[in-house]
Amino acid sequence: MENPGCTHAWRTLAEKPRTMLVNFTKMVVKLGKDDPRRIIHSFKFGFALVLISILKYFRPSFYAFGDNIMWAVLTVVLVLEFSVGATLGKGFNRVLATGSAGALAVALRKIASYSGDKGKLVLTSVTVFFVAGTVTFMRFSPRLKARYDYGMIIFILTFCLVSLSENSENDLLEVAQERLLTIIIGSCIAITVCICIFPVWIGQDLHNQIASNVVKLAEFLEGFRDEYFNNLENTAEAENDKPFLHRYESILSSKTSEETMAVLARWEPCHGRFRFRHPWNQYLKIGNQIRLCAYKIKALSVFLLRSDTTPYEFRSRIEEPCTNIIMESVKALKESSVILKNMAKSPMPNPHVANAKNAAESLKSVLRTNPWEGADHLEIIPVATVASLLIDLVFCVEKICEAVDELANLANFVPSELLHRGTVQPISDNDGSVHVISIAE
Amino acid sequence: MENPGCTHAWRTLAEKPRTMLVNFTKMVVKLGKDDPRRIIHSFKFGFALVLISILKYFRPSFYAFGDNIMWAVLTVVLVLEFSVGATLGKGFNRVLATGSAGALAVALRKIASYSGDKGKLVLTSVTVFFVAGTVTFMRFSPRLKARYDYGMIIFILTFCLVSLSENSENDLLEVAQERLLTIIIGSCIAITVCICIFPVWIGQDLHNQIASNVVKLAEFLEGFRDEYFNNLENTAEAENDKPFLHRYESILSSKTSEETMAVLARWEPCHGRFRFRHPWNQYLKIGNQIRLCAYKIKALSVFLLRSDTTPYEFRSRIEEPCTNIIMESVKALKESSVILKNMAKSPMPNPHVANAKNAAESLKSVLRTNPWEGADHLEIIPVATVASLLIDLVFCVEKICEAVDELANLANFVPSELLHRGTVQPISDNDGSVHVISIAE
């Protein structure tokens, strides 16, 4: 007789590896789909290593010391990174650190060789202790760590290896030369493969990320308008199905990744429309302004979840000015993202910012007239808070647009006459000047 | 005759290195002052390397192959990290990856050796390409990267080195064994030095950081109360001098560092009052709730800057319930931070959370009576927004306290009878139950 419990247990046991395999495959497919450049990078990595082994086969003289191929392999594995900036930074760090540490260690060994056998041990120990300790301490400095962390590790490593090596001084110089040469060859292979085969420019990535973050803010605001000033009562339940209301959340914790990208982008040479000394710091400033805006949006999103507790009637009384603020802010953000996307400067200041400010002023006038006369104060406070946060938001949007314009100036984006498609309503500014833009598609 | 411009230029030139040196010294002193453990770590690093060189001097038989000391040095330099968790993780990764990659490569070489000279080259190239490419692709998975990134690099490295090495199969096994042994010795030295000399437990750091972040929120709220409900008009100017109003800002971008710490903490064995399987994930949950609270506070802080535009009269009308909310929230947060600090569970649910909720209810009743009857609507909206955000904040504080209580349960904190010092006012709960706590100091 069959034991049903036992069969079940067996089935579960057989299921587990299968589910694991399915999950694993799903993960792999997702990784590749999210960014197909990852697959290309994996191929590049394999290719670079094969290149070394082929080189060794056809030109064994390259690696006079049998063990030296190791250093080329080690260099390629450690230097070849996903982006050009990271690869160049690491290659530069590696070559420079190996050279300087090797020279220092050889010089110190020369000095140590004049003392006796025991004196040499003591001197070597003292210098290793001192140099390794100092450089390790330097690694704690955030500024040095961001740019030269890898170089500092390699410095310690090379210094210790040369200091503690058993070769005699004359052999050592020869070994050091050969090794430096192998490391340079390895770095060159890594850099060549990285730049020549479908290069990934991290500067371009940073640029795209900032532009797409601006769009994410705009998308949220559009979604917020549709949801909040909407007569349906089922907003709270359906909220989870609307991804555009959550997409901006990635911005909240993007500070670290943006800073890393900006540091790496500095290593990249002129590529596409980016110069060598592109103002990468300005991207961090734009990123900070975007994040400040995202924090506000986070506060705003609470009221979306609770909008069903506020009668639609109250919301509708400030609908028009709020919608105007949102629409103009969205247009201003989208215009900024177009400036970034096309790298083409707008010929005049963003007119939608002025419009959004005017819309904020008219919301203020509406609020002054006490639109909720006689209503329960507690019920109108959430609506009033939304109004207040929206007025605040205009300020944030202005800052973002200003930072983007500053970037356009710093990076010498070309002026574009055809940037504004469609028609912008003429609205008088606070200072009385009038923008009229009307360009046919 | 002396050229004053030239003298000036010379002086500037002479000043520059001096200022640089002064700045550098300041930076070094600041690094050491911020965390004196950094100085100890630098000493530990130097000491570990000296240990190897001394070991080599007294026990040359340890390093039968002259070059093998390199692998011990390399291991110590790359494995010895600031915290025990990072060192153990890297050591484990290194030994496991070296062992498995070496075994795989030796096996594949054995197979390749049956084909001819050219066949061997092709087979080696294909396996190197395939293995390196696959592992490189795996490194893009965020989950694997967090824990095993170093191991995966070492896997590729070892696999390629063994595959491309020129030694014969028999030599190879011997070399591989010796090398693995040296790497194990290096890892052991690194781990011993790291654990035995003033160990830095990253789990403890994470625990302290979360506790101090809770305190930072409480400090901001206290500062907010003092500043906002204060009759002086010079709030805006003086705001920059008050560091407690900005200290919470570090929380906004702490997500990445907390996640890294939690991953590293998992490697740490039982230490102090932390078990091996301490619920580190719960710290991330608390951290997320703290961050949500910090986003709200960011929105709140805008109104502090602008408080001088709202007449004090309007602010004062909701001063009492708002102050109650803030005071009870602060007490609730401080109690949670005490639970974390002492790792001692409170015998009953946090009474201040219930009090804060009651205070929020009474603020709502005050708002219902329309405290600003007849005032300009536009002027009261900022005050109303502050009230609304404070009501929201109670919810966040409750979530934080709940998450801390959950941690206390998961981590089996010991119950403490003496946790509540001083007296807590009895305030009836929503459900009618009454907490009375009154303990003498």
PDB file of N, CA and C in Angstrom, chain A residues 41-43 45-47 49-50 53 56 67 70 73-74 82 125 129 132-133 136-137 140 157 160-161 164 166 252-253 256 292 295 298 302 306 367-368 370 376-378 381 385 388 392, chain B residues 41-43 45-47 49-50 53 56 67 70 74 82 125 129 132-133 136-137 140 157 160-161 164 166 252 255-256 292 295 298 302 306 367-368 370 376-378 381 385 388 392:
ATOM      1  N   HIS A  41      28.887  42.439 -22.358  1.00  0.00           N
ATOM      2  CA  HIS A  41      30.043  42.575 -21.469  1.00  0.00           C
ATOM      3  C   HIS A  41      30.615  41.207 -21.110  1.00  0.00           C
ATOM      4  N   SER A  42      29.743  40.233 -20.849  1.00  0.00           N
ATOM      5  CA  SER A  42      30.226  38.896 -20.504  1.00  0.00           C
ATOM      6  C   SER A  42      31.037  38.307 -21.648  1.00  0.00           C
ATOM      7  N   PHE A  43      30.538  38.523 -22.882  1.00  0.00           N
ATOM      8  CA  PHE A  43      31.286  38.045 -24.045  1.00  0.00           C
ATOM      9  C   PHE A  43      32.646  38.749 -24.139  1.00  0.00           C
ATOM     10  N   PHE A  45      34.402  39.964 -21.790  1.00  0.00           N
ATOM     11  CA  PHE A  45      35.277  39.480 -20.732  1.00  0.00           C
ATOM     12  C   PHE A  45      35.945  38.175 -21.147  1.00  0.00           C
ATOM     13  N   GLY A  46      35.111  37.252 -21.633  1.00  0.00           N
ATOM     14  CA  GLY A  46      35.656  35.979 -22.096  1.00  0.00           C
ATOM     15  C   GLY A  46      36.643  36.192 -23.232  1.00  0.00           C
ATOM     16  N   PHE A  47      36.283  37.080 -24.160  1.00  0.00           N
ATOM     17  CA  PHE A  47      37.113  37.340 -25.324  1.00  0.00           C
ATOM     18  C   PHE A  47      38.493  37.877 -24.921  1.00  0.00           C
ATOM     19  N   LEU A  49      40.149  37.415 -22.214  1.00  0.00           N
ATOM     20  CA  LEU A  49      40.983  36.366 -21.620  1.00  0.00           C
ATOM     21  C   LEU A  49      41.489  35.405 -22.686  1.00  0.00           C
ATOM     22  N   VAL A  50      40.611  35.084 -23.646  1.00  0.00           N
ATOM     23  CA  VAL A  50      41.030  34.197 -24.734  1.00  0.00           C
ATOM     24  C   VAL A  50      42.149  34.866 -25.537  1.00  0.00           C
ATOM     25  N   SER A  53      45.409  34.202 -23.987  1.00  0.00           N
ATOM     26  CA  SER A  53      45.912  32.832 -24.154  1.00  0.00           C
ATOM     27  C   SER A  53      46.370  32.601 -25.589  1.00  0.00           C
ATOM     28  N   LYS A  56      49.687  34.270 -26.094  1.00  0.00           N
ATOM     29  CA  LYS A  56      50.734  33.468 -25.462  1.00  0.00           C
ATOM     30  C   LYS A  56      51.140  32.315 -26.386  1.00  0.00           C
ATOM     31  N   ASP A  67      55.701  32.404 -15.550  1.00  0.00           N
ATOM     32  CA  ASP A  67      54.685  32.800 -14.596  1.00  0.00           C
ATOM     33  C   ASP A  67      54.078  34.161 -14.927  1.00  0.00           C
ATOM     34  N   MET A  70      50.405  35.106 -15.748  1.00  0.00           N
ATOM     35  CA  MET A  70      49.546  35.288 -14.599  1.00  0.00           C
ATOM     36  C   MET A  70      49.217  36.754 -14.373  1.00  0.00           C
ATOM     37  N   VAL A  73      46.763  38.032 -16.943  1.00  0.00           N
ATOM     38  CA  VAL A  73      45.426  37.504 -16.643  1.00  0.00           C
ATOM     39  C   VAL A  73      44.833  38.257 -15.455  1.00  0.00           C
ATOM     40  N   LEU A  74      45.637  38.358 -14.394  1.00  0.00           N
ATOM     41  CA  LEU A  74      45.201  39.040 -13.177  1.00  0.00           C
ATOM     42  C   LEU A  74      44.761  40.464 -13.505  1.00  0.00           C
ATOM     43  N   PHE A  82      32.556  46.973 -16.417  1.00  0.00           N
ATOM     44  CA  PHE A  82      31.405  47.153 -17.298  1.00  0.00           C
ATOM     45  C   PHE A  82      31.525  48.439 -18.131  1.00  0.00           C
ATOM     46  N   SER A 125      60.750  45.096   7.853  1.00  0.00           N
ATOM     47  CA  SER A 125      59.527  45.027   8.650  1.00  0.00           C
ATOM     48  C   SER A 125      59.017  46.418   8.976  1.00  0.00           C
ATOM     49  N   PHE A 129      55.528  47.926   7.656  1.00  0.00           N
ATOM     50  CA  PHE A 129      54.551  48.321   8.668  1.00  0.00           C
ATOM     51  C   PHE A 129      54.121  49.762   8.457  1.00  0.00           C
ATOM     52  N   ALA A 132      52.376  50.309   4.752  1.00  0.00           N
ATOM     53  CA  ALA A 132      51.051  49.672   4.679  1.00  0.00           C
ATOM     54  C   ALA A 132      50.074  50.367   5.616  1.00  0.00           C
ATOM     55  N   GLY A 133      50.534  50.698   6.825  1.00  0.00           N
ATOM     56  CA  GLY A 133      49.660  51.361   7.794  1.00  0.00           C
ATOM     57  C   GLY A 133      49.195  52.718   7.296  1.00  0.00           C
ATOM     58  N   THR A 136      46.808  52.395   4.320  1.00  0.00           N
ATOM     59  CA  THR A 136      45.520  51.886   4.804  1.00  0.00           C
ATOM     60  C   THR A 136      44.721  52.997   5.453  1.00  0.00           C
ATOM     61  N   PHE A 137      45.405  53.840   6.218  1.00  0.00           N
ATOM     62  CA  PHE A 137      44.705  54.946   6.876  1.00  0.00           C
ATOM     63  C   PHE A 137      44.165  55.926   5.836  1.00  0.00           C
ATOM     64  N   PHE A 140      40.716  55.571   4.261  1.00  0.00           N
ATOM     65  CA  PHE A 140      39.481  55.959   4.950  1.00  0.00           C
ATOM     66  C   PHE A 140      38.979  57.321   4.486  1.00  0.00           C
ATOM     67  N   LEU A 157      50.030  46.315  -2.037  1.00  0.00           N
ATOM     68  CA  LEU A 157      50.317  44.969  -2.514  1.00  0.00           C
ATOM     69  C   LEU A 157      51.692  44.905  -3.162  1.00  0.00           C
ATOM     70  N   CYS A 160      54.636  45.530  -0.740  1.00  0.00           N
ATOM     71  CA  CYS A 160      54.931  44.376   0.121  1.00  0.00           C
ATOM     72  C   CYS A 160      55.575  43.251  -0.672  1.00  0.00           C
ATOM     73  N   LEU A 161      55.041  42.977  -1.869  1.00  0.00           N
ATOM     74  CA  LEU A 161      55.578  41.874  -2.671  1.00  0.00           C
ATOM     75  C   LEU A 161      57.049  42.115  -2.979  1.00  0.00           C
ATOM     76  N   LEU A 164      59.237  41.987   0.267  1.00  0.00           N
ATOM     77  CA  LEU A 164      59.391  40.675   0.908  1.00  0.00           C
ATOM     78  C   LEU A 164      59.885  39.601  -0.058  1.00  0.00           C
ATOM     79  N   GLU A 166      62.214  37.237  -2.401  1.00  0.00           N
ATOM     80  CA  GLU A 166      63.503  36.647  -2.055  1.00  0.00           C
ATOM     81  C   GLU A 166      64.564  36.863  -3.123  1.00  0.00           C
ATOM     82  N   LEU A 252      14.675  58.227  -4.627  1.00  0.00           N
ATOM     83  CA  LEU A 252      14.921  58.535  -3.220  1.00  0.00           C
ATOM     84  C   LEU A 252      16.276  58.025  -2.752  1.00  0.00           C
ATOM     85  N   SER A 253      16.700  56.875  -3.280  1.00  0.00           N
ATOM     86  CA  SER A 253      17.959  56.304  -2.794  1.00  0.00           C
ATOM     87  C   SER A 253      19.017  56.256  -3.889  1.00  0.00           C
ATOM     88  N   THR A 256      23.981  57.667  -3.803  1.00  0.00           N
ATOM     89  CA  THR A 256      25.267  56.972  -3.848  1.00  0.00           C
ATOM     90  C   THR A 256      25.630  56.576  -5.273  1.00  0.00           C
ATOM     91  N   LEU A 292      15.271  66.292  -3.862  1.00  0.00           N
ATOM     92  CA  LEU A 292      14.468  67.153  -2.976  1.00  0.00           C
ATOM     93  C   LEU A 292      13.015  67.151  -3.444  1.00  0.00           C
ATOM     94  N   TYR A 295      11.340  63.898  -2.449  1.00  0.00           N
ATOM     95  CA  TYR A 295      10.932  63.849  -1.040  1.00  0.00           C
ATOM     96  C   TYR A 295       9.568  64.508  -0.878  1.00  0.00           C
ATOM     97  N   LYS A 298       6.931  62.288  -2.156  1.00  0.00           N
ATOM     98  CA  LYS A 298       6.671  61.218  -1.194  1.00  0.00           C
ATOM     99  C   LYS A 298       5.617  61.694  -0.181  1.00  0.00           C
ATOM    100  N   VAL A 302       1.077  60.417   0.146  1.00  0.00           N
ATOM    101  CA  VAL A 302       0.269  59.958   1.275  1.00  0.00           C
ATOM    102  C   VAL A 302      -1.188  60.365   1.079  1.00  0.00           C
ATOM    103  N   ARG A 306      -5.148  58.488   0.752  1.00  0.00           N
ATOM    104  CA  ARG A 306      -6.258  58.825   1.637  1.00  0.00           C
ATOM    105  C   ARG A 306      -7.293  59.687   0.956  1.00  0.00           C
ATOM    106  N   LEU A 367      -7.326  80.283  -2.710  1.00  0.00           N
ATOM    107  CA  LEU A 367      -7.323  79.902  -1.293  1.00  0.00           C
ATOM    108  C   LEU A 367      -7.719  81.103  -0.422  1.00  0.00           C
ATOM    109  N   ARG A 368      -7.319  82.302  -0.865  1.00  0.00           N
ATOM    110  CA  ARG A 368      -7.627  83.498  -0.102  1.00  0.00           C
ATOM    111  C   ARG A 368      -9.132  83.736   0.009  1.00  0.00           C
ATOM    112  N   ASN A 370     -11.275  81.635   0.517  1.00  0.00           N
ATOM    113  CA  ASN A 370     -11.878  80.618   1.376  1.00  0.00           C
ATOM    114  C   ASN A 370     -12.883  79.753   0.621  1.00  0.00           C
ATOM    115  N   ASP A 376     -16.368  71.408   7.423  1.00  0.00           N
ATOM    116  CA  ASP A 376     -15.639  70.933   8.601  1.00  0.00           C
ATOM    117  C   ASP A 376     -14.145  71.156   8.367  1.00  0.00           C
ATOM    118  N   HIS A 377     -13.507  71.869   9.274  1.00  0.00           N
ATOM    119  CA  HIS A 377     -12.104  72.200   9.105  1.00  0.00           C
ATOM    120  C   HIS A 377     -11.224  70.964   8.964  1.00  0.00           C
ATOM    121  N   LEU A 378     -11.575  69.937   9.732  1.00  0.00           N
ATOM    122  CA  LEU A 378     -10.748  68.731   9.720  1.00  0.00           C
ATOM    123  C   LEU A 378     -10.774  68.062   8.355  1.00  0.00           C
ATOM    124  N   ILE A 381      -8.528  70.021   5.736  1.00  0.00           N
ATOM    125  CA  ILE A 381      -7.079  70.142   5.955  1.00  0.00           C
ATOM    126  C   ILE A 381      -6.257  69.273   4.995  1.00  0.00           C
ATOM    127  N   THR A 385      -3.528  70.835   2.561  1.00  0.00           N
ATOM    128  CA  THR A 385      -2.136  70.394   2.597  1.00  0.00           C
ATOM    129  C   THR A 385      -1.642  70.073   1.197  1.00  0.00           C
ATOM    130  N   SER A 388      -0.921  73.223  -0.481  1.00  0.00           N
ATOM    131  CA  SER A 388       0.308  73.822   0.033  1.00  0.00           C
ATOM    132  C   SER A 388       1.542  73.102  -0.509  1.00  0.00           C
ATOM    133  N   ASP A 392       4.603  74.492  -3.014  1.00  0.00           N
ATOM    134  CA  ASP A 392       6.011  74.215  -2.709  1.00  0.00           C
ATOM    135  C   ASP A 392       6.734  73.556  -3.870  1.00  0.00           C
TER     136      ASP A 392
ATOM    137  N   HIS B  41      43.034  50.120  13.081  1.00  0.00           N
ATOM    138  CA  HIS B  41      42.986  49.234  11.919  1.00  0.00           C
ATOM    139  C   HIS B  41      44.256  49.353  11.089  1.00  0.00           C
ATOM    140  N   SER B  42      44.756  50.585  10.923  1.00  0.00           N
ATOM    141  CA  SER B  42      45.975  50.769  10.139  1.00  0.00           C
ATOM    142  C   SER B  42      47.143  50.034  10.795  1.00  0.00           C
ATOM    143  N   PHE B  43      47.219  50.109  12.135  1.00  0.00           N
ATOM    144  CA  PHE B  43      48.266  49.368  12.843  1.00  0.00           C
ATOM    145  C   PHE B  43      48.105  47.868  12.637  1.00  0.00           C
ATOM    146  N   PHE B  45      46.788  46.355  10.169  1.00  0.00           N
ATOM    147  CA  PHE B  45      47.144  46.013   8.792  1.00  0.00           C
ATOM    148  C   PHE B  45      48.654  45.847   8.661  1.00  0.00           C
ATOM    149  N   GLY B  46      49.374  46.856   9.170  1.00  0.00           N
ATOM    150  CA  GLY B  46      50.832  46.774   9.121  1.00  0.00           C
ATOM    151  C   GLY B  46      51.336  45.562   9.875  1.00  0.00           C
ATOM    152  N   PHE B  47      50.729  45.301  11.046  1.00  0.00           N
ATOM    153  CA  PHE B  47      51.158  44.194  11.895  1.00  0.00           C
ATOM    154  C   PHE B  47      50.986  42.850  11.193  1.00  0.00           C
ATOM    155  N   LEU B  49      51.013  42.169   8.055  1.00  0.00           N
ATOM    156  CA  LEU B  49      52.010  41.979   7.003  1.00  0.00           C
ATOM    157  C   LEU B  49      53.384  41.683   7.586  1.00  0.00           C
ATOM    158  N   VAL B  50      53.711  42.379   8.690  1.00  0.00           N
ATOM    159  CA  VAL B  50      54.995  42.113   9.344  1.00  0.00           C
ATOM    160  C   VAL B  50      55.025  40.683   9.868  1.00  0.00           C
ATOM    161  N   SER B  53      56.116  38.406   7.199  1.00  0.00           N
ATOM    162  CA  SER B  53      57.540  38.472   6.868  1.00  0.00           C
ATOM    163  C   SER B  53      58.375  37.822   7.978  1.00  0.00           C
ATOM    164  N   LYS B  56      58.105  34.098   7.686  1.00  0.00           N
ATOM    165  CA  LYS B  56      58.936  33.637   6.579  1.00  0.00           C
ATOM    166  C   LYS B  56      60.398  33.528   7.025  1.00  0.00           C
ATOM    167  N   ASP B  67      58.154  31.879  -4.404  1.00  0.00           N
ATOM    168  CA  ASP B  67      57.146  32.834  -4.837  1.00  0.00           C
ATOM    169  C   ASP B  67      55.861  32.748  -4.010  1.00  0.00           C
ATOM    170  N   MET B  70      54.146  35.439  -1.822  1.00  0.00           N
ATOM    171  CA  MET B  70      53.321  36.395  -2.536  1.00  0.00           C
ATOM    172  C   MET B  70      51.842  36.148  -2.292  1.00  0.00           C
ATOM    173  N   LEU B  74      49.308  38.679  -0.717  1.00  0.00           N
ATOM    174  CA  LEU B  74      48.153  39.061  -1.522  1.00  0.00           C
ATOM    175  C   LEU B  74      46.860  38.807  -0.757  1.00  0.00           C
ATOM    176  N   PHE B  82      38.201  46.382   7.438  1.00  0.00           N
ATOM    177  CA  PHE B  82      37.967  47.125   8.664  1.00  0.00           C
ATOM    178  C   PHE B  82      37.140  46.324   9.662  1.00  0.00           C
ATOM    179  N   SER B 125      40.699  27.518 -24.627  1.00  0.00           N
ATOM    180  CA  SER B 125      40.106  28.819 -24.955  1.00  0.00           C
ATOM    181  C   SER B 125      38.599  28.788 -24.756  1.00  0.00           C
ATOM    182  N   PHE B 129      36.603  30.991 -22.065  1.00  0.00           N
ATOM    183  CA  PHE B 129      35.603  31.938 -22.561  1.00  0.00           C
ATOM    184  C   PHE B 129      34.260  31.688 -21.896  1.00  0.00           C
ATOM    185  N   ALA B 132      34.459  32.191 -17.816  1.00  0.00           N
ATOM    186  CA  ALA B 132      34.634  33.597 -17.443  1.00  0.00           C
ATOM    187  C   ALA B 132      33.391  34.396 -17.810  1.00  0.00           C
ATOM    188  N   GLY B 133      32.841  34.129 -19.004  1.00  0.00           N
ATOM    189  CA  GLY B 133      31.648  34.866 -19.440  1.00  0.00           C
ATOM    190  C   GLY B 133      30.473  34.612 -18.511  1.00  0.00           C
ATOM    191  N   THR B 136      30.990  36.200 -15.074  1.00  0.00           N
ATOM    192  CA  THR B 136      30.875  37.650 -15.194  1.00  0.00           C
ATOM    193  C   THR B 136      29.411  38.058 -15.266  1.00  0.00           C
ATOM    194  N   PHE B 137      28.628  37.287 -16.018  1.00  0.00           N
ATOM    195  CA  PHE B 137      27.199  37.600 -16.123  1.00  0.00           C
ATOM    196  C   PHE B 137      26.513  37.448 -14.767  1.00  0.00           C
ATOM    197  N   PHE B 140      26.255  40.305 -12.271  1.00  0.00           N
ATOM    198  CA  PHE B 140      25.285  41.394 -12.392  1.00  0.00           C
ATOM    199  C   PHE B 140      24.080  41.183 -11.491  1.00  0.00           C
ATOM    200  N   LEU B 157      39.529  34.348 -11.706  1.00  0.00           N
ATOM    201  CA  LEU B 157      40.974  34.522 -11.664  1.00  0.00           C
ATOM    202  C   LEU B 157      41.690  33.177 -11.538  1.00  0.00           C
ATOM    203  N   CYS B 160      41.247  30.867 -14.614  1.00  0.00           N
ATOM    204  CA  CYS B 160      42.071  31.263 -15.758  1.00  0.00           C
ATOM    205  C   CYS B 160      43.549  30.963 -15.504  1.00  0.00           C
ATOM    206  N   LEU B 161      44.008  31.268 -14.288  1.00  0.00           N
ATOM    207  CA  LEU B 161      45.429  31.048 -13.995  1.00  0.00           C
ATOM    208  C   LEU B 161      45.790  29.582 -14.148  1.00  0.00           C
ATOM    209  N   LEU B 164      45.516  28.408 -17.894  1.00  0.00           N
ATOM    210  CA  LEU B 164      46.518  28.943 -18.817  1.00  0.00           C
ATOM    211  C   LEU B 164      47.946  28.713 -18.332  1.00  0.00           C
ATOM    212  N   GLU B 166      51.553  27.066 -17.490  1.00  0.00           N
ATOM    213  CA  GLU B 166      52.362  26.217 -18.372  1.00  0.00           C
ATOM    214  C   GLU B 166      52.863  24.953 -17.689  1.00  0.00           C
ATOM    215  N   LEU B 252      18.490  60.248   5.100  1.00  0.00           N
ATOM    216  CA  LEU B 252      17.818  60.212   3.799  1.00  0.00           C
ATOM    217  C   LEU B 252      18.556  59.322   2.803  1.00  0.00           C
ATOM    218  N   LYS B 255      20.293  54.239   2.905  1.00  0.00           N
ATOM    219  CA  LYS B 255      19.783  52.918   2.513  1.00  0.00           C
ATOM    220  C   LYS B 255      20.903  51.968   2.075  1.00  0.00           C
ATOM    221  N   THR B 256      21.743  52.441   1.143  1.00  0.00           N
ATOM    222  CA  THR B 256      22.781  51.579   0.587  1.00  0.00           C
ATOM    223  C   THR B 256      23.726  51.101   1.680  1.00  0.00           C
ATOM    224  N   LEU B 292      11.292  56.581   6.004  1.00  0.00           N
ATOM    225  CA  LEU B 292       9.977  57.134   5.661  1.00  0.00           C
ATOM    226  C   LEU B 292       9.662  58.317   6.563  1.00  0.00           C
ATOM    227  N   TYR B 295      11.666  61.356   5.473  1.00  0.00           N
ATOM    228  CA  TYR B 295      11.099  62.053   4.307  1.00  0.00           C
ATOM    229  C   TYR B 295      10.006  63.026   4.769  1.00  0.00           C
ATOM    230  N   LYS B 298      11.544  65.964   6.310  1.00  0.00           N
ATOM    231  CA  LYS B 298      12.077  66.855   5.273  1.00  0.00           C
ATOM    232  C   LYS B 298      10.981  67.808   4.803  1.00  0.00           C
ATOM    233  N   VAL B 302      10.512  72.431   5.728  1.00  0.00           N
ATOM    234  CA  VAL B 302      10.267  73.584   4.855  1.00  0.00           C
ATOM    235  C   VAL B 302       9.489  74.653   5.612  1.00  0.00           C
ATOM    236  N   ARG B 306       9.958  78.853   6.793  1.00  0.00           N
ATOM    237  CA  ARG B 306       9.003  79.884   6.426  1.00  0.00           C
ATOM    238  C   ARG B 306       8.125  80.307   7.591  1.00  0.00           C
ATOM    239  N   LEU B 367      -8.830  71.059  15.569  1.00  0.00           N
ATOM    240  CA  LEU B 367      -8.978  71.522  14.197  1.00  0.00           C
ATOM    241  C   LEU B 367     -10.448  71.579  13.792  1.00  0.00           C
ATOM    242  N   ARG B 368     -11.231  70.610  14.329  1.00  0.00           N
ATOM    243  CA  ARG B 368     -12.652  70.555  13.987  1.00  0.00           C
ATOM    244  C   ARG B 368     -13.386  71.819  14.443  1.00  0.00           C
ATOM    245  N   ASN B 370     -12.396  74.700  14.211  1.00  0.00           N
ATOM    246  CA  ASN B 370     -11.968  75.838  13.389  1.00  0.00           C
ATOM    247  C   ASN B 370     -11.278  76.913  14.232  1.00  0.00           C
ATOM    248  N   ASP B 376      -7.374  84.952   7.339  1.00  0.00           N
ATOM    249  CA  ASP B 376      -7.110  84.753   5.912  1.00  0.00           C
ATOM    250  C   ASP B 376      -6.733  83.297   5.686  1.00  0.00           C
ATOM    251  N   HIS B 377      -7.447  82.653   4.780  1.00  0.00           N
ATOM    252  CA  HIS B 377      -7.221  81.229   4.551  1.00  0.00           C
ATOM    253  C   HIS B 377      -5.788  80.925   4.119  1.00  0.00           C
ATOM    254  N   LEU B 378      -5.256  81.825   3.297  1.00  0.00           N
ATOM    255  CA  LEU B 378      -3.923  81.585   2.760  1.00  0.00           C
ATOM    256  C   LEU B 378      -2.878  81.572   3.874  1.00  0.00           C
ATOM    257  N   ILE B 381      -3.001  78.207   5.956  1.00  0.00           N
ATOM    258  CA  ILE B 381      -2.714  76.920   5.304  1.00  0.00           C
ATOM    259  C   ILE B 381      -1.357  76.337   5.703  1.00  0.00           C
ATOM    260  N   THR B 385      -1.016  72.751   7.363  1.00  0.00           N
ATOM    261  CA  THR B 385      -0.188  71.704   6.770  1.00  0.00           C
ATOM    262  C   THR B 385       0.732  71.091   7.818  1.00  0.00           C
ATOM    263  N   SER B 388      -1.254  68.784   9.828  1.00  0.00           N
ATOM    264  CA  SER B 388      -1.561  67.565   9.086  1.00  0.00           C
ATOM    265  C   SER B 388      -0.339  66.647   9.007  1.00  0.00           C
ATOM    266  N   ASP B 392       0.271  62.838  10.585  1.00  0.00           N
ATOM    267  CA  ASP B 392       0.871  61.765   9.788  1.00  0.00           C
ATOM    268  C   ASP B 392       2.079  61.144  10.463  1.00  0.00           C
TER     269      ASP B 392
END
